[in-house]
Amino acid sequence: MIKLTRIDDRLVHGQVAMTWTPALGADCLLVANDKAATDEFLKMTLGLAKPASAKLLIKTLADAIIFLNDPRGQNMKILVLVNSVKDAAALAAGVSEIKSINFGGIRTREGTHSIAKALAVTDDDIAIIRDLLAKGIELEVRQVPTDNKTPIETLI
Amino acid sequence: MLATYLLLTLIAVFGHFEDFLGTTLLSRPLILGPLVGLVLGDVTQGVMIGATLELIFMGNIKVGAAIPPDIITGGVLGTAFAIMSHKGPAIALALAVPISILSEMVISGLFVFRAVFNKKFNQYAEAGDYKGVQRLHILSGLLKPVLMGVIIFVALELGSTAIKSFLDLIPAWVQSGLQVAGNMLPALGFALLMNLMFNKRVAPYFFLGFMLAAYLKLPIIAIGGLGVIIALIVTQDAPKLAATASNDDDFDFDDTPAETTPVEPQHQLSNGTLRKLFLRSLTLEANFNFETWQNTGFAFAIIPVLKKLYHTKEAMTAALKRHLQLFNTSPYGSTLIIGITAAMEEQNALDKDFDEESISSVKLGLMGPLAGVFDSLFWGTFKVIAAGVGTSLAIKGNILGPLLFLIIFNVPHLLLRYNLTFIGYNAGTKFLQNLSKSNVMDKLTSGAAILGLMVVGAMPATLMNIKTPLNIGSSSSAVGVQGILDQIVPAMIPLGLTFLIYYFVKKQVKTTWLLLGLLALGFAGSIIHLFV
């Protein structure tokens, strides 16, 4: 069962290990990222950051979709982590269980503008966001679980 | 009075100066309270009020961009007004809570505003002017202590007469209501801590801590010691404990890190230069802002290395620009990344074919995961034990409380932070690979959870004082309910209340609402004589 799908460009870090994992009672962190799945260095560092109470899976987007659609995942409490709006959309398209996406942190890059603290998006991202909203998927902005959910449509 | 107000302002400025002092917890109410007491001539009151506020705000921590209430400003003003009006801890918290929330908003605003300097930083980088970068990092960093200092001074100057006469109007029943509510509020702090650590696997240790405190009346310092021993035994004898979660099925599970090509640095930098990295890392958060986070702090820390390595403007410009990219990690483990970066910069200076991009990608790759490790270790374990031991002494007015609090937290903090600089520089990513190949990390996180949770379990029994004055039966043969409860489970009310709040925290009820709810419950409970 997917407890949360989160966009966070640091993937696993302090907020995820210390606030989200315990708050959701997650026993599995699934990092869905093509680069991390093939980059041994990234894999190693993500493995270090993993909280002791959960297991960590690092998969390519395609494998993550297969995994999340596998009925054996039903008795796991999964926190899905992606690092871009694009990847979140690809995941949502492939996994019908994803009805809500949490926007955590995306750092500023070339061509982005900040829409909330710790959240910077490009025009392409906004197009994808509108598309997801049109499909009826909830898009909420929250750094940590106790923040108020801010619907993304109020920010763009 | 002016001199007193100035001194109080300086205490708060000192607290806000912590961003330059390496997040050493000097700004916690447990430390600033006694200082305020010293200025106002009542250290004992300051120690006790500081401990009360520490208990309530102990679950408030800064992770990522989540900024907790500004307990520096709230704590100093609340403690000062409470001592000046002789009204005690209950009034301090009634004032500290709203002030903290208000000044948090001011600080968030500042963190947004600071981003406007990023353009200036980039201009300095473009010119290879590392001195400019250093100067602006410090100047922009000073904005927070200075701004908050002005606010605090004005609040004292304009507000104290009004607040004193307002406090004098408060009737006795309101005060006793606040007193009861104040005794209840630590439940929120404990519940927030539990939320960080509590899960089925380590739950027994919470209750072990509770029983040791409630039945055996062991002091928290003893329970912390026992916790260390138990954590050592458990993680040694059962190395598979941490791994069991991953072995229960083989359902497509993969977290085994494979080989990577390690960076083999050729060491040239002196120990003196490396020590500078450590010292400068203490200012990592000084210029924190919501756009690029700790980037200028990182640049500031690494500049001694850049100065040694790069002697042309072009090289310095490229390096400065590289390190002014966004950065954010746990200050406690930051020197590991800074040390690794130093080794890579050195390699880059020596080797023309070195891929500069790899410096940034290692930095960015490590900052998140290492933040997870070090934030958990320090906020979830060292801080909890330090605060448990410190407050349990300080709540009785013992000045050793604040001192032990600083020592327990900062001896491991500074030793580790200092050594990580050298480990990062000398062993670099190899060290991390060894770490991830061994199960040291799993042992460490499991052990830390056991230890932290035992201390948190002891807290409701040791640090919360709520009793019921209810009697059963008529006047002559009345039996006190509290006496009966004590025979079954001592400290049953504090434990129950902590779990109640924990339940609501799990339900993701906002902290502010829980604070208000507890205040209301304490108030109502006091009025109908359910609690004293």
Short mmCIF file of C-alpha atoms in Angstrom, two decimals, chain B residues 198-378:
data_model
loop_
_atom_site.label_atom_id
_atom_site.label_comp_id
_atom_site.label_asym_id
_atom_site.label_seq_id
_atom_site.Cartn_x
_atom_site.Cartn_y
_atom_site.Cartn_z
CA PHE B 198 8.60 5.18 18.54
CA ASN B 199 7.88 2.05 16.53
CA LYS B 200 6.87 -1.51 17.34
CA ARG B 201 10.40 -2.80 17.30
CA VAL B 202 11.75 -0.47 19.96
CA ALA B 203 8.53 0.15 21.92
CA PRO B 204 9.56 -2.17 24.82
CA TYR B 205 12.48 0.12 25.60
CA PHE B 206 10.13 3.04 26.08
CA PHE B 207 8.25 1.09 28.74
CA LEU B 208 11.47 -0.15 30.28
CA GLY B 209 12.56 3.44 30.72
CA PHE B 210 9.17 4.32 32.15
CA MET B 211 9.18 1.47 34.68
CA LEU B 212 12.71 2.21 35.84
CA ALA B 213 11.67 5.78 36.51
CA ALA B 214 8.16 5.22 37.85
CA TYR B 215 8.71 2.21 40.12
CA LEU B 216 12.41 2.28 40.90
CA LYS B 217 12.62 6.09 40.91
CA LEU B 218 15.91 5.96 39.05
CA PRO B 219 17.17 9.38 37.98
CA ILE B 220 17.35 10.02 34.23
CA ILE B 221 21.14 10.08 34.26
CA ALA B 222 21.11 6.45 35.53
CA ILE B 223 18.53 5.42 32.94
CA GLY B 224 20.66 7.02 30.23
CA GLY B 225 23.66 5.00 31.46
CA LEU B 226 21.63 1.80 31.50
CA GLY B 227 20.37 2.67 28.04
CA VAL B 228 23.92 2.88 26.72
CA ILE B 229 24.74 -0.52 28.19
CA ILE B 230 21.58 -2.16 26.88
CA ALA B 231 22.08 -0.63 23.44
CA LEU B 232 25.64 -2.00 23.37
CA ILE B 233 24.53 -5.48 24.43
CA VAL B 234 21.62 -5.64 22.02
CA THR B 235 23.56 -4.43 19.00
CA GLN B 236 26.57 -6.64 19.79
CA ASP B 237 24.88 -9.92 20.59
CA ALA B 238 22.29 -9.67 17.92
CA PRO B 239 23.93 -8.13 14.90
CA LYS B 240 21.02 -9.36 12.84
CA LEU B 241 18.50 -7.32 14.82
CA ALA B 242 18.65 -4.42 12.43
CA ALA B 243 18.76 -6.68 9.44
CA THR B 244 15.74 -8.79 10.31
CA ALA B 245 13.39 -6.27 8.79
CA SER B 246 15.08 -6.80 5.47
CA ASN B 247 15.36 -10.55 5.70
CA ASP B 248 11.73 -11.41 6.32
CA ASP B 249 11.14 -11.95 2.65
CA ASP B 250 13.33 -11.90 -0.39
CA PHE B 251 10.78 -9.97 -2.35
CA ASP B 252 12.96 -8.13 -4.79
CA PHE B 253 15.00 -6.40 -2.17
CA ASP B 254 18.18 -4.58 -2.87
CA ASP B 255 20.08 -2.19 -0.70
CA THR B 256 23.51 -3.68 -1.01
CA PRO B 257 25.77 -0.98 -2.23
CA ALA B 258 28.31 -2.15 -4.79
CA GLU B 259 31.81 -1.04 -5.55
CA THR B 260 32.51 2.47 -6.69
CA THR B 261 35.67 4.06 -7.90
CA PRO B 262 37.08 5.77 -4.85
CA VAL B 263 38.68 9.16 -5.03
CA GLU B 264 42.38 8.78 -4.20
CA PRO B 265 43.55 12.15 -2.98
CA GLN B 266 47.20 13.14 -2.73
CA HIS B 267 47.45 14.91 0.57
CA GLN B 268 49.09 18.28 0.69
CA LEU B 269 46.93 20.43 2.91
CA SER B 270 48.26 21.06 6.39
CA ASN B 271 46.45 20.10 9.55
CA GLY B 272 46.17 23.79 10.31
CA THR B 273 44.17 24.36 7.14
CA LEU B 274 41.91 21.44 8.01
CA ARG B 275 41.35 22.78 11.50
CA LYS B 276 40.22 26.03 9.86
CA LEU B 277 37.61 24.04 7.92
CA PHE B 278 36.26 22.69 11.17
CA LEU B 279 36.16 26.09 12.87
CA ARG B 280 34.55 27.75 9.86
CA SER B 281 31.97 24.99 9.58
CA LEU B 282 30.52 26.35 12.81
CA THR B 283 29.11 29.28 10.82
CA LEU B 284 27.42 26.98 8.32
CA GLU B 285 23.92 28.23 9.14
CA ALA B 286 24.79 31.90 9.68
CA ASN B 287 23.40 33.04 6.35
CA PHE B 288 20.64 30.43 6.01
CA ASN B 289 18.06 31.46 3.42
CA PHE B 290 15.15 29.79 1.69
CA GLU B 291 16.63 29.91 -1.82
CA THR B 292 20.13 28.49 -1.55
CA TRP B 293 20.12 27.40 2.13
CA GLN B 294 23.57 26.98 3.61
CA ASN B 295 25.50 27.63 0.39
CA THR B 296 27.45 30.66 1.59
CA GLY B 297 28.25 28.86 4.83
CA PHE B 298 29.76 26.04 2.82
CA ALA B 299 31.74 28.46 0.64
CA PHE B 300 32.91 30.30 3.75
CA ALA B 301 34.14 27.04 5.27
CA ILE B 302 36.00 25.81 2.19
CA ILE B 303 37.69 29.14 1.32
CA PRO B 304 40.94 28.40 3.25
CA VAL B 305 41.41 25.40 0.96
CA LEU B 306 40.62 27.37 -2.19
CA LYS B 307 43.10 30.04 -1.13
CA LYS B 308 45.84 27.42 -0.82
CA LEU B 309 45.02 25.68 -4.08
CA TYR B 310 44.04 28.30 -6.60
CA HIS B 311 46.27 31.19 -7.49
CA THR B 312 44.62 32.59 -10.60
CA LYS B 313 41.46 34.62 -10.73
CA GLU B 314 39.88 32.20 -13.20
CA ALA B 315 40.46 29.18 -10.99
CA MET B 316 39.20 30.98 -7.89
CA THR B 317 36.11 32.22 -9.73
CA ALA B 318 35.24 28.74 -10.93
CA ALA B 319 35.70 27.29 -7.44
CA LEU B 320 33.68 30.01 -5.71
CA LYS B 321 30.84 29.61 -8.18
CA ARG B 322 30.91 25.86 -7.63
CA HIS B 323 30.47 26.26 -3.90
CA LEU B 324 27.83 28.92 -4.05
CA GLN B 325 25.41 26.36 -5.42
CA LEU B 326 22.57 25.35 -3.16
CA PHE B 327 23.65 23.33 -0.16
CA ASN B 328 21.83 22.00 2.88
CA THR B 329 22.84 19.34 5.35
CA SER B 330 22.96 18.60 9.05
CA PRO B 331 25.52 20.93 10.65
CA TYR B 332 26.67 18.04 12.85
CA GLY B 333 28.00 15.96 9.96
CA SER B 334 28.84 18.84 7.66
CA THR B 335 32.61 18.59 8.15
CA LEU B 336 32.64 15.12 6.61
CA ILE B 337 31.38 16.59 3.34
CA ILE B 338 33.62 19.63 3.69
CA GLY B 339 36.64 17.35 4.22
CA ILE B 340 35.79 15.18 1.22
CA THR B 341 35.28 18.31 -0.88
CA ALA B 342 38.69 19.63 0.21
CA ALA B 343 40.35 16.41 -0.97
CA MET B 344 38.54 16.62 -4.30
CA GLU B 345 39.44 20.28 -4.80
CA GLU B 346 43.05 19.38 -4.14
CA GLN B 347 42.85 16.62 -6.72
CA ASN B 348 41.32 19.07 -9.14
CA ALA B 349 44.12 21.57 -8.62
CA LEU B 350 46.75 18.90 -9.31
CA ASP B 351 45.13 17.00 -12.13
CA LYS B 352 44.20 18.84 -15.30
CA ASP B 353 41.84 16.11 -16.43
CA PHE B 354 39.88 16.07 -13.21
CA ASP B 355 36.15 16.36 -13.76
CA GLU B 356 35.09 19.45 -11.81
CA GLU B 357 31.47 18.44 -12.08
CA SER B 358 32.18 15.44 -9.87
CA ILE B 359 32.89 17.75 -6.92
CA SER B 360 29.40 19.19 -7.10
CA SER B 361 27.77 15.85 -7.65
CA VAL B 362 29.48 14.26 -4.64
CA LYS B 363 28.54 17.24 -2.48
CA LEU B 364 24.93 17.18 -3.60
CA GLY B 365 24.77 13.41 -3.41
CA LEU B 366 25.99 13.32 0.15
CA MET B 367 24.20 16.30 1.68
CA GLY B 368 20.76 14.72 1.86
CA PRO B 369 21.64 11.23 3.07
CA LEU B 370 24.17 12.43 5.61
CA ALA B 371 21.63 14.92 6.94
CA GLY B 372 19.37 11.92 7.57
CA VAL B 373 22.09 10.15 9.53
CA PHE B 374 23.36 13.04 11.62
CA ASP B 375 20.04 14.75 12.29
CA SER B 376 18.65 11.47 13.61
CA LEU B 377 21.69 10.80 15.74
CA PHE B 378 21.94 14.26 17.27
#
